[in-house]
């Protein structure tokens, strides 16, 4: 099984890019850093969609320069969005749509 690839490594390779590994976390984060990381991660989608005002955009960008964990989070989110948007769009079977509508009408 020398040539078989570990599925987790394969997934990380897809998300992070070939040959890259996730960055290590800081030894310890104080409460203020953790709160900022939570806020930055909540802003990640808007940041990637360029839907933030200039001050928030700069704040996120500056945080990502110094926080490897949040940078990995945003990079992973960006790659995930890219992978998902590259999938072909399909329509569910018509009977499935009707069944869903029937079940949600209560």
mmCIF file with all atom_site columns, C-alpha atoms in Angstrom:
data_model
loop_
_atom_site.group_PDB
_atom_site.id
_atom_site.type_symbol
_atom_site.label_atom_id
_atom_site.label_alt_id
_atom_site.label_comp_id
_atom_site.label_asym_id
_atom_site.label_entity_id
_atom_site.label_seq_id
_atom_site.pdbx_PDB_ins_code
_atom_site.Cartn_x
_atom_site.Cartn_y
_atom_site.Cartn_z
_atom_site.occupancy
_atom_site.B_iso_or_equiv
_atom_site.pdbx_formal_charge
_atom_site.auth_seq_id
_atom_site.auth_comp_id
_atom_site.auth_asym_id
_atom_site.auth_atom_id
_atom_site.pdbx_PDB_model_num
ATOM 1   C CA . UNK A 1 1   ? 0.000   0.000  0.000   1.00 0.00 ? 1   UNK A CA 1
ATOM 2   C CA . UNK A 1 2   ? 2.931   2.313  -0.567  1.00 0.00 ? 2   UNK A CA 1
ATOM 3   C CA . UNK A 1 3   ? 1.186   4.201  -3.353  1.00 0.00 ? 3   UNK A CA 1
ATOM 4   C CA . UNK A 1 4   ? -2.170  4.683  -1.597  1.00 0.00 ? 4   UNK A CA 1
ATOM 5   C CA . UNK A 1 5   ? -2.723  8.155  -0.250  1.00 0.00 ? 5   UNK A CA 1
ATOM 6   C CA . UNK A 1 6   ? -4.135  8.896  3.172   1.00 0.00 ? 6   UNK A CA 1
ATOM 7   C CA . UNK A 1 7   ? -7.623  10.384 2.525   1.00 0.00 ? 7   UNK A CA 1
ATOM 8   C CA . UNK A 1 8   ? -7.097  13.102 5.143   1.00 0.00 ? 8   UNK A CA 1
ATOM 9   C CA . UNK A 1 9   ? -3.802  14.151 3.559   1.00 0.00 ? 9   UNK A CA 1
ATOM 10  C CA . UNK A 1 10  ? -5.466  14.087 0.142   1.00 0.00 ? 10  UNK A CA 1
ATOM 11  C CA . UNK A 1 11  ? -8.271  16.342 1.409   1.00 0.00 ? 11  UNK A CA 1
ATOM 12  C CA . UNK A 1 12  ? -5.804  18.750 3.031   1.00 0.00 ? 12  UNK A CA 1
ATOM 13  C CA . UNK A 1 13  ? -3.782  18.799 -0.150  1.00 0.00 ? 13  UNK A CA 1
ATOM 14  C CA . UNK A 1 14  ? -6.911  19.764 -2.120  1.00 0.00 ? 14  UNK A CA 1
ATOM 15  C CA . UNK A 1 15  ? -7.908  22.456 0.346   1.00 0.00 ? 15  UNK A CA 1
ATOM 16  C CA . UNK A 1 16  ? -4.509  23.912 1.234   1.00 0.00 ? 16  UNK A CA 1
ATOM 17  C CA . UNK A 1 17  ? -2.690  23.326 -2.027  1.00 0.00 ? 17  UNK A CA 1
ATOM 18  C CA . UNK A 1 18  ? -0.204  20.645 -2.992  1.00 0.00 ? 18  UNK A CA 1
ATOM 19  C CA . UNK A 1 19  ? 2.668   20.116 -0.564  1.00 0.00 ? 19  UNK A CA 1
ATOM 20  C CA . UNK A 1 20  ? 1.304   22.461 2.099   1.00 0.00 ? 20  UNK A CA 1
ATOM 21  C CA . UNK A 1 21  ? 0.376   21.518 5.605   1.00 0.00 ? 21  UNK A CA 1
ATOM 22  C CA . UNK A 1 22  ? -1.779  23.427 8.070   1.00 0.00 ? 22  UNK A CA 1
ATOM 23  C CA . UNK A 1 23  ? 0.153   25.977 10.091  1.00 0.00 ? 23  UNK A CA 1
ATOM 24  C CA . UNK A 1 24  ? 0.703   25.279 13.747  1.00 0.00 ? 24  UNK A CA 1
ATOM 25  C CA . UNK A 1 25  ? -1.347  27.178 16.323  1.00 0.00 ? 25  UNK A CA 1
ATOM 26  C CA . UNK A 1 26  ? 0.129   29.601 18.773  1.00 0.00 ? 26  UNK A CA 1
ATOM 27  C CA . UNK A 1 27  ? 1.101   27.987 22.050  1.00 0.00 ? 27  UNK A CA 1
ATOM 28  C CA . UNK A 1 28  ? -1.699  29.794 23.827  1.00 0.00 ? 28  UNK A CA 1
ATOM 29  C CA . UNK A 1 29  ? -4.175  32.515 23.019  1.00 0.00 ? 29  UNK A CA 1
ATOM 30  C CA . UNK A 1 30  ? -5.426  34.964 25.573  1.00 0.00 ? 30  UNK A CA 1
ATOM 31  C CA . UNK A 1 31  ? -9.139  35.732 25.778  1.00 0.00 ? 31  UNK A CA 1
ATOM 32  C CA . UNK A 1 32  ? -8.846  38.941 23.751  1.00 0.00 ? 32  UNK A CA 1
ATOM 33  C CA . UNK A 1 33  ? -7.040  37.145 20.899  1.00 0.00 ? 33  UNK A CA 1
ATOM 34  C CA . UNK A 1 34  ? -9.662  34.401 20.901  1.00 0.00 ? 34  UNK A CA 1
ATOM 35  C CA . UNK A 1 35  ? -12.492 36.927 20.692  1.00 0.00 ? 35  UNK A CA 1
ATOM 36  C CA . UNK A 1 36  ? -10.781 38.673 17.790  1.00 0.00 ? 36  UNK A CA 1
ATOM 37  C CA . UNK A 1 37  ? -10.279 35.330 16.000  1.00 0.00 ? 37  UNK A CA 1
ATOM 38  C CA . UNK A 1 38  ? -13.972 34.512 16.432  1.00 0.00 ? 38  UNK A CA 1
ATOM 39  C CA . UNK A 1 39  ? -14.954 37.890 15.002  1.00 0.00 ? 39  UNK A CA 1
ATOM 40  C CA . UNK A 1 40  ? -12.523 37.576 12.076  1.00 0.00 ? 40  UNK A CA 1
ATOM 41  C CA . UNK A 1 41  ? -13.864 34.121 11.220  1.00 0.00 ? 41  UNK A CA 1
ATOM 42  C CA . UNK A 1 42  ? -17.421 35.490 11.308  1.00 0.00 ? 42  UNK A CA 1
ATOM 43  C CA . UNK A 1 43  ? -16.353 38.160 8.800   1.00 0.00 ? 43  UNK A CA 1
ATOM 44  C CA . UNK A 1 44  ? -14.500 35.686 6.547   1.00 0.00 ? 44  UNK A CA 1
ATOM 45  C CA . UNK A 1 45  ? -17.271 35.165 3.973   1.00 0.00 ? 45  UNK A CA 1
ATOM 46  C CA . UNK A 1 46  ? -17.933 38.892 3.639   1.00 0.00 ? 46  UNK A CA 1
ATOM 47  C CA . UNK A 1 47  ? -14.177 39.474 3.363   1.00 0.00 ? 47  UNK A CA 1
ATOM 48  C CA . UNK A 1 48  ? -13.832 36.951 0.535   1.00 0.00 ? 48  UNK A CA 1
ATOM 49  C CA . UNK A 1 49  ? -16.887 38.398 -1.229  1.00 0.00 ? 49  UNK A CA 1
ATOM 50  C CA . UNK A 1 50  ? -15.392 41.893 -0.813  1.00 0.00 ? 50  UNK A CA 1
ATOM 51  C CA . UNK A 1 51  ? -18.522 42.953 1.033   1.00 0.00 ? 51  UNK A CA 1
ATOM 52  C CA . UNK A 1 52  ? -16.836 44.823 3.909   1.00 0.00 ? 52  UNK A CA 1
ATOM 53  C CA . UNK A 1 53  ? -16.207 48.511 4.351   1.00 0.00 ? 53  UNK A CA 1
ATOM 54  C CA . UNK A 1 54  ? -12.582 49.651 4.149   1.00 0.00 ? 54  UNK A CA 1
ATOM 55  C CA . UNK A 1 55  ? -11.987 49.694 7.916   1.00 0.00 ? 55  UNK A CA 1
ATOM 56  C CA . UNK A 1 56  ? -13.266 46.132 8.432   1.00 0.00 ? 56  UNK A CA 1
ATOM 57  C CA . UNK A 1 57  ? -11.393 44.934 5.362   1.00 0.00 ? 57  UNK A CA 1
ATOM 58  C CA . UNK A 1 58  ? -8.131  46.398 6.709   1.00 0.00 ? 58  UNK A CA 1
ATOM 59  C CA . UNK A 1 59  ? -8.784  44.913 10.147  1.00 0.00 ? 59  UNK A CA 1
ATOM 60  C CA . UNK A 1 60  ? -9.301  41.423 8.706   1.00 0.00 ? 60  UNK A CA 1
ATOM 61  C CA . UNK A 1 61  ? -6.281  41.744 6.412   1.00 0.00 ? 61  UNK A CA 1
ATOM 62  C CA . UNK A 1 62  ? -4.022  42.874 9.291   1.00 0.00 ? 62  UNK A CA 1
ATOM 63  C CA . UNK A 1 63  ? -5.251  40.064 11.531  1.00 0.00 ? 63  UNK A CA 1
ATOM 64  C CA . UNK A 1 64  ? -4.580  37.468 8.818   1.00 0.00 ? 64  UNK A CA 1
ATOM 65  C CA . UNK A 1 65  ? -1.000  38.711 8.502   1.00 0.00 ? 65  UNK A CA 1
ATOM 66  C CA . UNK A 1 66  ? -0.270  37.813 12.115  1.00 0.00 ? 66  UNK A CA 1
ATOM 67  C CA . UNK A 1 67  ? -2.653  34.917 12.858  1.00 0.00 ? 67  UNK A CA 1
ATOM 68  C CA . UNK A 1 68  ? -1.776  31.683 11.067  1.00 0.00 ? 68  UNK A CA 1
ATOM 69  C CA . UNK A 1 69  ? -4.895  29.897 12.347  1.00 0.00 ? 69  UNK A CA 1
ATOM 70  C CA . UNK A 1 70  ? -7.290  32.467 10.924  1.00 0.00 ? 70  UNK A CA 1
ATOM 71  C CA . UNK A 1 71  ? -5.266  32.694 7.700   1.00 0.00 ? 71  UNK A CA 1
ATOM 72  C CA . UNK A 1 72  ? -5.600  28.906 7.299   1.00 0.00 ? 72  UNK A CA 1
ATOM 73  C CA . UNK A 1 73  ? -9.336  29.200 8.033   1.00 0.00 ? 73  UNK A CA 1
ATOM 74  C CA . UNK A 1 74  ? -9.865  31.895 5.382   1.00 0.00 ? 74  UNK A CA 1
ATOM 75  C CA . UNK A 1 75  ? -7.670  30.087 2.837   1.00 0.00 ? 75  UNK A CA 1
ATOM 76  C CA . UNK A 1 76  ? -9.592  26.854 3.445   1.00 0.00 ? 76  UNK A CA 1
ATOM 77  C CA . UNK A 1 77  ? -12.927 28.650 3.104   1.00 0.00 ? 77  UNK A CA 1
ATOM 78  C CA . UNK A 1 78  ? -11.755 30.247 -0.142  1.00 0.00 ? 78  UNK A CA 1
ATOM 79  C CA . UNK A 1 79  ? -10.630 26.895 -1.592  1.00 0.00 ? 79  UNK A CA 1
ATOM 80  C CA . UNK A 1 80  ? -13.841 25.190 -0.437  1.00 0.00 ? 80  UNK A CA 1
ATOM 81  C CA . UNK A 1 81  ? -15.969 27.845 -2.126  1.00 0.00 ? 81  UNK A CA 1
ATOM 82  C CA . UNK A 1 82  ? -13.875 27.480 -5.267  1.00 0.00 ? 82  UNK A CA 1
ATOM 83  C CA . UNK A 1 83  ? -14.251 23.695 -5.273  1.00 0.00 ? 83  UNK A CA 1
ATOM 84  C CA . UNK A 1 84  ? -18.000 23.862 -4.642  1.00 0.00 ? 84  UNK A CA 1
ATOM 85  C CA . UNK A 1 85  ? -18.626 26.456 -7.338  1.00 0.00 ? 85  UNK A CA 1
ATOM 86  C CA . UNK A 1 86  ? -16.713 24.322 -9.855  1.00 0.00 ? 86  UNK A CA 1
ATOM 87  C CA . UNK A 1 87  ? -19.159 21.421 -9.406  1.00 0.00 ? 87  UNK A CA 1
ATOM 88  C CA . UNK A 1 88  ? -21.791 21.004 -12.099 1.00 0.00 ? 88  UNK A CA 1
ATOM 89  C CA . UNK A 1 89  ? -25.198 22.361 -11.209 1.00 0.00 ? 89  UNK A CA 1
ATOM 90  C CA . UNK A 1 90  ? -27.937 19.750 -11.188 1.00 0.00 ? 90  UNK A CA 1
ATOM 91  C CA . UNK A 1 91  ? -31.669 19.827 -10.637 1.00 0.00 ? 91  UNK A CA 1
ATOM 92  C CA . UNK A 1 92  ? -33.277 17.442 -8.167  1.00 0.00 ? 92  UNK A CA 1
ATOM 93  C CA . UNK A 1 93  ? -35.892 15.061 -9.571  1.00 0.00 ? 93  UNK A CA 1
ATOM 94  C CA . UNK A 1 94  ? -39.314 16.722 -9.874  1.00 0.00 ? 94  UNK A CA 1
ATOM 95  C CA . UNK A 1 95  ? -40.950 14.193 -7.524  1.00 0.00 ? 95  UNK A CA 1
ATOM 96  C CA . UNK A 1 96  ? -38.384 15.111 -4.842  1.00 0.00 ? 96  UNK A CA 1
ATOM 97  C CA . UNK A 1 97  ? -39.303 18.770 -5.109  1.00 0.00 ? 97  UNK A CA 1
ATOM 98  C CA . UNK A 1 98  ? -42.988 17.961 -4.765  1.00 0.00 ? 98  UNK A CA 1
ATOM 99  C CA . UNK A 1 99  ? -42.311 15.703 -1.762  1.00 0.00 ? 99  UNK A CA 1
ATOM 100 C CA . UNK A 1 100 ? -40.312 18.447 -0.030  1.00 0.00 ? 100 UNK A CA 1
ATOM 101 C CA . UNK A 1 101 ? -43.061 20.990 -0.676  1.00 0.00 ? 101 UNK A CA 1
ATOM 102 C CA . UNK A 1 102 ? -45.668 18.580 0.690   1.00 0.00 ? 102 UNK A CA 1
ATOM 103 C CA . UNK A 1 103 ? -43.649 17.927 3.874   1.00 0.00 ? 103 UNK A CA 1
ATOM 104 C CA . UNK A 1 104 ? -42.983 21.592 4.549   1.00 0.00 ? 104 UNK A CA 1
ATOM 105 C CA . UNK A 1 105 ? -46.627 22.658 4.232   1.00 0.00 ? 105 UNK A CA 1
ATOM 106 C CA . UNK A 1 106 ? -47.905 22.297 7.758   1.00 0.00 ? 106 UNK A CA 1
#
